[in-house]
mmCIF file of C-alpha atoms in Angstrom:
data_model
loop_
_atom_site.group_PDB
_atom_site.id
_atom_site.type_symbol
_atom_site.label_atom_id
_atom_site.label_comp_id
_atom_site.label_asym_id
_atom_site.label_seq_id
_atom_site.Cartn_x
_atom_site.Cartn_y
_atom_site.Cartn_z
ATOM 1 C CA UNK A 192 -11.486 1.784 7.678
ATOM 2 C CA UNK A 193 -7.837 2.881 8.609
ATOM 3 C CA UNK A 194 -7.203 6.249 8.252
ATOM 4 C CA UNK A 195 -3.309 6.956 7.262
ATOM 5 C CA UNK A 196 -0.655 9.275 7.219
ATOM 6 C CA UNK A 197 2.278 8.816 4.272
ATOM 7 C CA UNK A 198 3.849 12.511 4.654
ATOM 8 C CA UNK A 199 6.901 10.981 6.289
ATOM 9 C CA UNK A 200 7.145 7.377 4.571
ATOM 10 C CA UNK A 201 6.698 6.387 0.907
ATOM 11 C CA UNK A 202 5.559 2.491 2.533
ATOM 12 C CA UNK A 203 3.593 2.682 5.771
ATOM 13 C CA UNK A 204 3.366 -1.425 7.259
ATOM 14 C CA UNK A 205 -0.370 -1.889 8.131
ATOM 15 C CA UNK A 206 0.001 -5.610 8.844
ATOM 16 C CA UNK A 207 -0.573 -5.005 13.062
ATOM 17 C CA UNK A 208 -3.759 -3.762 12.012
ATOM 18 C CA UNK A 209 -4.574 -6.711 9.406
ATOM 19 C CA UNK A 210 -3.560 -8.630 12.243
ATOM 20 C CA UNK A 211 -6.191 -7.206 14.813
ATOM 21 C CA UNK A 212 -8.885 -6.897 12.073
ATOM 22 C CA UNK A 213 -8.299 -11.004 11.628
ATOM 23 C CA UNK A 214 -8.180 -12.047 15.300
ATOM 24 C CA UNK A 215 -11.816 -12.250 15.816
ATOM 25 C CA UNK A 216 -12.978 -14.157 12.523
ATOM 26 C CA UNK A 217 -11.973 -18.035 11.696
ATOM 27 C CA UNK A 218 -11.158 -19.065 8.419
ATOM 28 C CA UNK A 219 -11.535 -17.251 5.453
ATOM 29 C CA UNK A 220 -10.155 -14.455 3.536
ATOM 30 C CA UNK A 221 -8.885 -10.887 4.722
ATOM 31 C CA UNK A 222 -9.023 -8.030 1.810
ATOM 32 C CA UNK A 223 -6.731 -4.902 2.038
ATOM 33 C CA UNK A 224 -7.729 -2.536 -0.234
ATOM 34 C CA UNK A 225 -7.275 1.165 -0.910
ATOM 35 C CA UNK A 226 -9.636 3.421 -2.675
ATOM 36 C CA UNK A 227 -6.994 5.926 -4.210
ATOM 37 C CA UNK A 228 -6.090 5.884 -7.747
ATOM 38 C CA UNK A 229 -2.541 6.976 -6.622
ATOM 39 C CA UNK A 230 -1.677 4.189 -3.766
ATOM 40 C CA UNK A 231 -1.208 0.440 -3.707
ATOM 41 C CA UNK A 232 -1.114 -2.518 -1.238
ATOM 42 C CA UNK A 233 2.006 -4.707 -1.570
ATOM 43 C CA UNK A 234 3.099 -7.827 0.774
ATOM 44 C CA UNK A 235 6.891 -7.241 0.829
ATOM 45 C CA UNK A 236 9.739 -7.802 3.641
ATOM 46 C CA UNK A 237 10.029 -4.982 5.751
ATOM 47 C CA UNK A 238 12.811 -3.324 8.474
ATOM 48 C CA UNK A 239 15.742 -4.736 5.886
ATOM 49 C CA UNK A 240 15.669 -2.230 2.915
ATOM 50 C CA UNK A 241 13.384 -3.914 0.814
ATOM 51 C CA UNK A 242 10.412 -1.030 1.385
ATOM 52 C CA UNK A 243 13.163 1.524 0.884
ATOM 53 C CA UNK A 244 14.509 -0.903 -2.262
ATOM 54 C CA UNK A 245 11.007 -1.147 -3.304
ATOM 55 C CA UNK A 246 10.616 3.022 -3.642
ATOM 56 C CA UNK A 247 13.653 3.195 -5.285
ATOM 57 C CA UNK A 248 12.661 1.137 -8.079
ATOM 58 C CA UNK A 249 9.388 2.819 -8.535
ATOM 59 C CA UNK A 250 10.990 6.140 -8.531
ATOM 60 C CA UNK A 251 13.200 5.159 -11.596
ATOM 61 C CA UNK A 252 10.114 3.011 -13.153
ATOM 62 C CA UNK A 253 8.342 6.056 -12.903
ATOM 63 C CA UNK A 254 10.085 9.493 -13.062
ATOM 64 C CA UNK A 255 9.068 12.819 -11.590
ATOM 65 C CA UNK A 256 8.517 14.752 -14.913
ATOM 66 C CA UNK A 257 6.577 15.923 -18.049
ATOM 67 C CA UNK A 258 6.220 12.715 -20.232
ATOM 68 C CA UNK A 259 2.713 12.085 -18.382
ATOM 69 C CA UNK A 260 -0.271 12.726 -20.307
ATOM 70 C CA UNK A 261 -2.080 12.849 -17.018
ATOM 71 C CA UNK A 262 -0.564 16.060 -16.011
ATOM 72 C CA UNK A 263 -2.441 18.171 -12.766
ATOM 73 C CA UNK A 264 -1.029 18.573 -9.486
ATOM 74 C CA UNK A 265 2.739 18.717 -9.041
ATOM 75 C CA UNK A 266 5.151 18.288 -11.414
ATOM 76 C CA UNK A 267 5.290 14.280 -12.565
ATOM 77 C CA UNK A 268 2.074 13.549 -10.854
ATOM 78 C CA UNK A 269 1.062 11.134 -13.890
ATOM 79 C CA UNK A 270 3.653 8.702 -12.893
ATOM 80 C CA UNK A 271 1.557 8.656 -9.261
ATOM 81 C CA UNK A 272 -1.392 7.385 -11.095
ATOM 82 C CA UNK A 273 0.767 4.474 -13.184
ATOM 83 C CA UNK A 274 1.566 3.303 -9.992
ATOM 84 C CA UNK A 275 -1.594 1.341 -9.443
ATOM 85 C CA UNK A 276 -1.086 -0.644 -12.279
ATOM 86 C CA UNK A 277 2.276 -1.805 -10.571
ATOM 87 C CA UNK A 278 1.065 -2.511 -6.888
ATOM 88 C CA UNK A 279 -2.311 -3.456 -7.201
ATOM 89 C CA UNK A 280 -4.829 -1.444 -5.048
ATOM 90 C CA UNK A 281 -5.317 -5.041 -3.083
ATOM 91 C CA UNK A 282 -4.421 -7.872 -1.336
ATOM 92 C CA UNK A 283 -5.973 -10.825 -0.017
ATOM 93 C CA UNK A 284 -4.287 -12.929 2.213
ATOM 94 C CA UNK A 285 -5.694 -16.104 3.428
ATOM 95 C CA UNK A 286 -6.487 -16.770 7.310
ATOM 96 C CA UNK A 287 -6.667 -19.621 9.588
ATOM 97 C CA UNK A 288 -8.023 -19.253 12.852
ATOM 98 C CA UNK A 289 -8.210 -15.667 13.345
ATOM 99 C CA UNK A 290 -4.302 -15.379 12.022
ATOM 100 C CA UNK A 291 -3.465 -14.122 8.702
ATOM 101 C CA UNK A 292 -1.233 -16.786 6.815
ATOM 102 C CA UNK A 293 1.802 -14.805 5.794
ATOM 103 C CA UNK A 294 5.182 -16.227 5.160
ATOM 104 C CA UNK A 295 7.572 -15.198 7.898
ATOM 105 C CA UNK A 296 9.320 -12.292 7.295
ATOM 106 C CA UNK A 297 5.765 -11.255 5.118
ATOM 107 C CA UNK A 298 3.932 -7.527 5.922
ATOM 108 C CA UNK A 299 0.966 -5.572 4.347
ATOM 109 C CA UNK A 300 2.323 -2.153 3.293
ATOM 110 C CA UNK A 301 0.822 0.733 1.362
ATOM 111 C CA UNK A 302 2.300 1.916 -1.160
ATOM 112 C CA UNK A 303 1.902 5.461 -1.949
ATOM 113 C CA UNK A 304 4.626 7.346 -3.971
ATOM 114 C CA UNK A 305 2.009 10.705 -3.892
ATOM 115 C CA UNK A 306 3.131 13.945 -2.527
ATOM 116 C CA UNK A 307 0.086 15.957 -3.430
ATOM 117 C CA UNK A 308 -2.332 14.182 -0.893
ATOM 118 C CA UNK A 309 -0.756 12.572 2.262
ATOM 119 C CA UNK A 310 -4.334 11.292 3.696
ATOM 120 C CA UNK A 311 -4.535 7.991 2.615
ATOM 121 C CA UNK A 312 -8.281 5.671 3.477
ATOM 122 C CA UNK A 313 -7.229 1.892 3.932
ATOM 123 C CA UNK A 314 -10.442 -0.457 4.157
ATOM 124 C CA UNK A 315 -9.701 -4.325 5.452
ATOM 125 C CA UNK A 316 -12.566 -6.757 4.881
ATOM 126 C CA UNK A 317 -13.105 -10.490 5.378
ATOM 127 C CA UNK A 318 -15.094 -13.147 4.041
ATOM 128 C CA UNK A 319 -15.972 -16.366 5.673
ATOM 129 C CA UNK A 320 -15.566 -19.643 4.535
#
């Protein structure tokens, strides 16, 4: 389990870690997956605006404000729990060798638009083939 931080970034890039959890194991499948019901896991470009593109959007899919039946915690937090059904809580990327296949300019971010709880549980698991 990966324990993380999002108080100072919306996205936090997780695929270093992916990375080292893969090196060890041959082929198979890696699973990225985090046990909030206010966070996601996306594969997206990173370092070129698309993470920052990528909040952007959600912020204007999902507003900061009363129209949320689910309605604790700061103002708009309902649209925090919507988000899951945008970025999926998982991934699962394919590796080869030890190496995760992604594309090149491919990373494992989460995704986590919540200010109300910036401790954020990431587990990675693998099965074998």
């Amino acid at each position: 389990m990966i324990d993380v931080d999002t108080s100072r970034r919306r996205t936090v890039d997780l695929t270093d870690a992916v990375r080292r959890f893969c090196r060890s194991r041959g082929d198979g499948l890696c699973n990225v997956f985090v046990p909030h019901a206010t966070a996601g896991i996306a594969i997206l470009e990173t370092g070129a605006g698309s993470d920052d593109d990528l909040v952007d959007t959600l912020e204007r899919l999902l507003p900061r404000d009363d129209r949320y039946r689910h309605s604790h915690g700061s103002p708009g937090h309902g649209a925090d729990h919507v988000l899951p059904g945008i970025v999926a809580p998982s991934v699962t990327i394919p590796v080869q060798a030890g190496q995760p296949l992604l594309g090149t300019w491919q990373s494992v971010v989460l995704v986590d638009l919540n200010r109300d709880n910036p401790r954020r549980n990431v587990r990675i698991s693998f099965v074998g083939g």
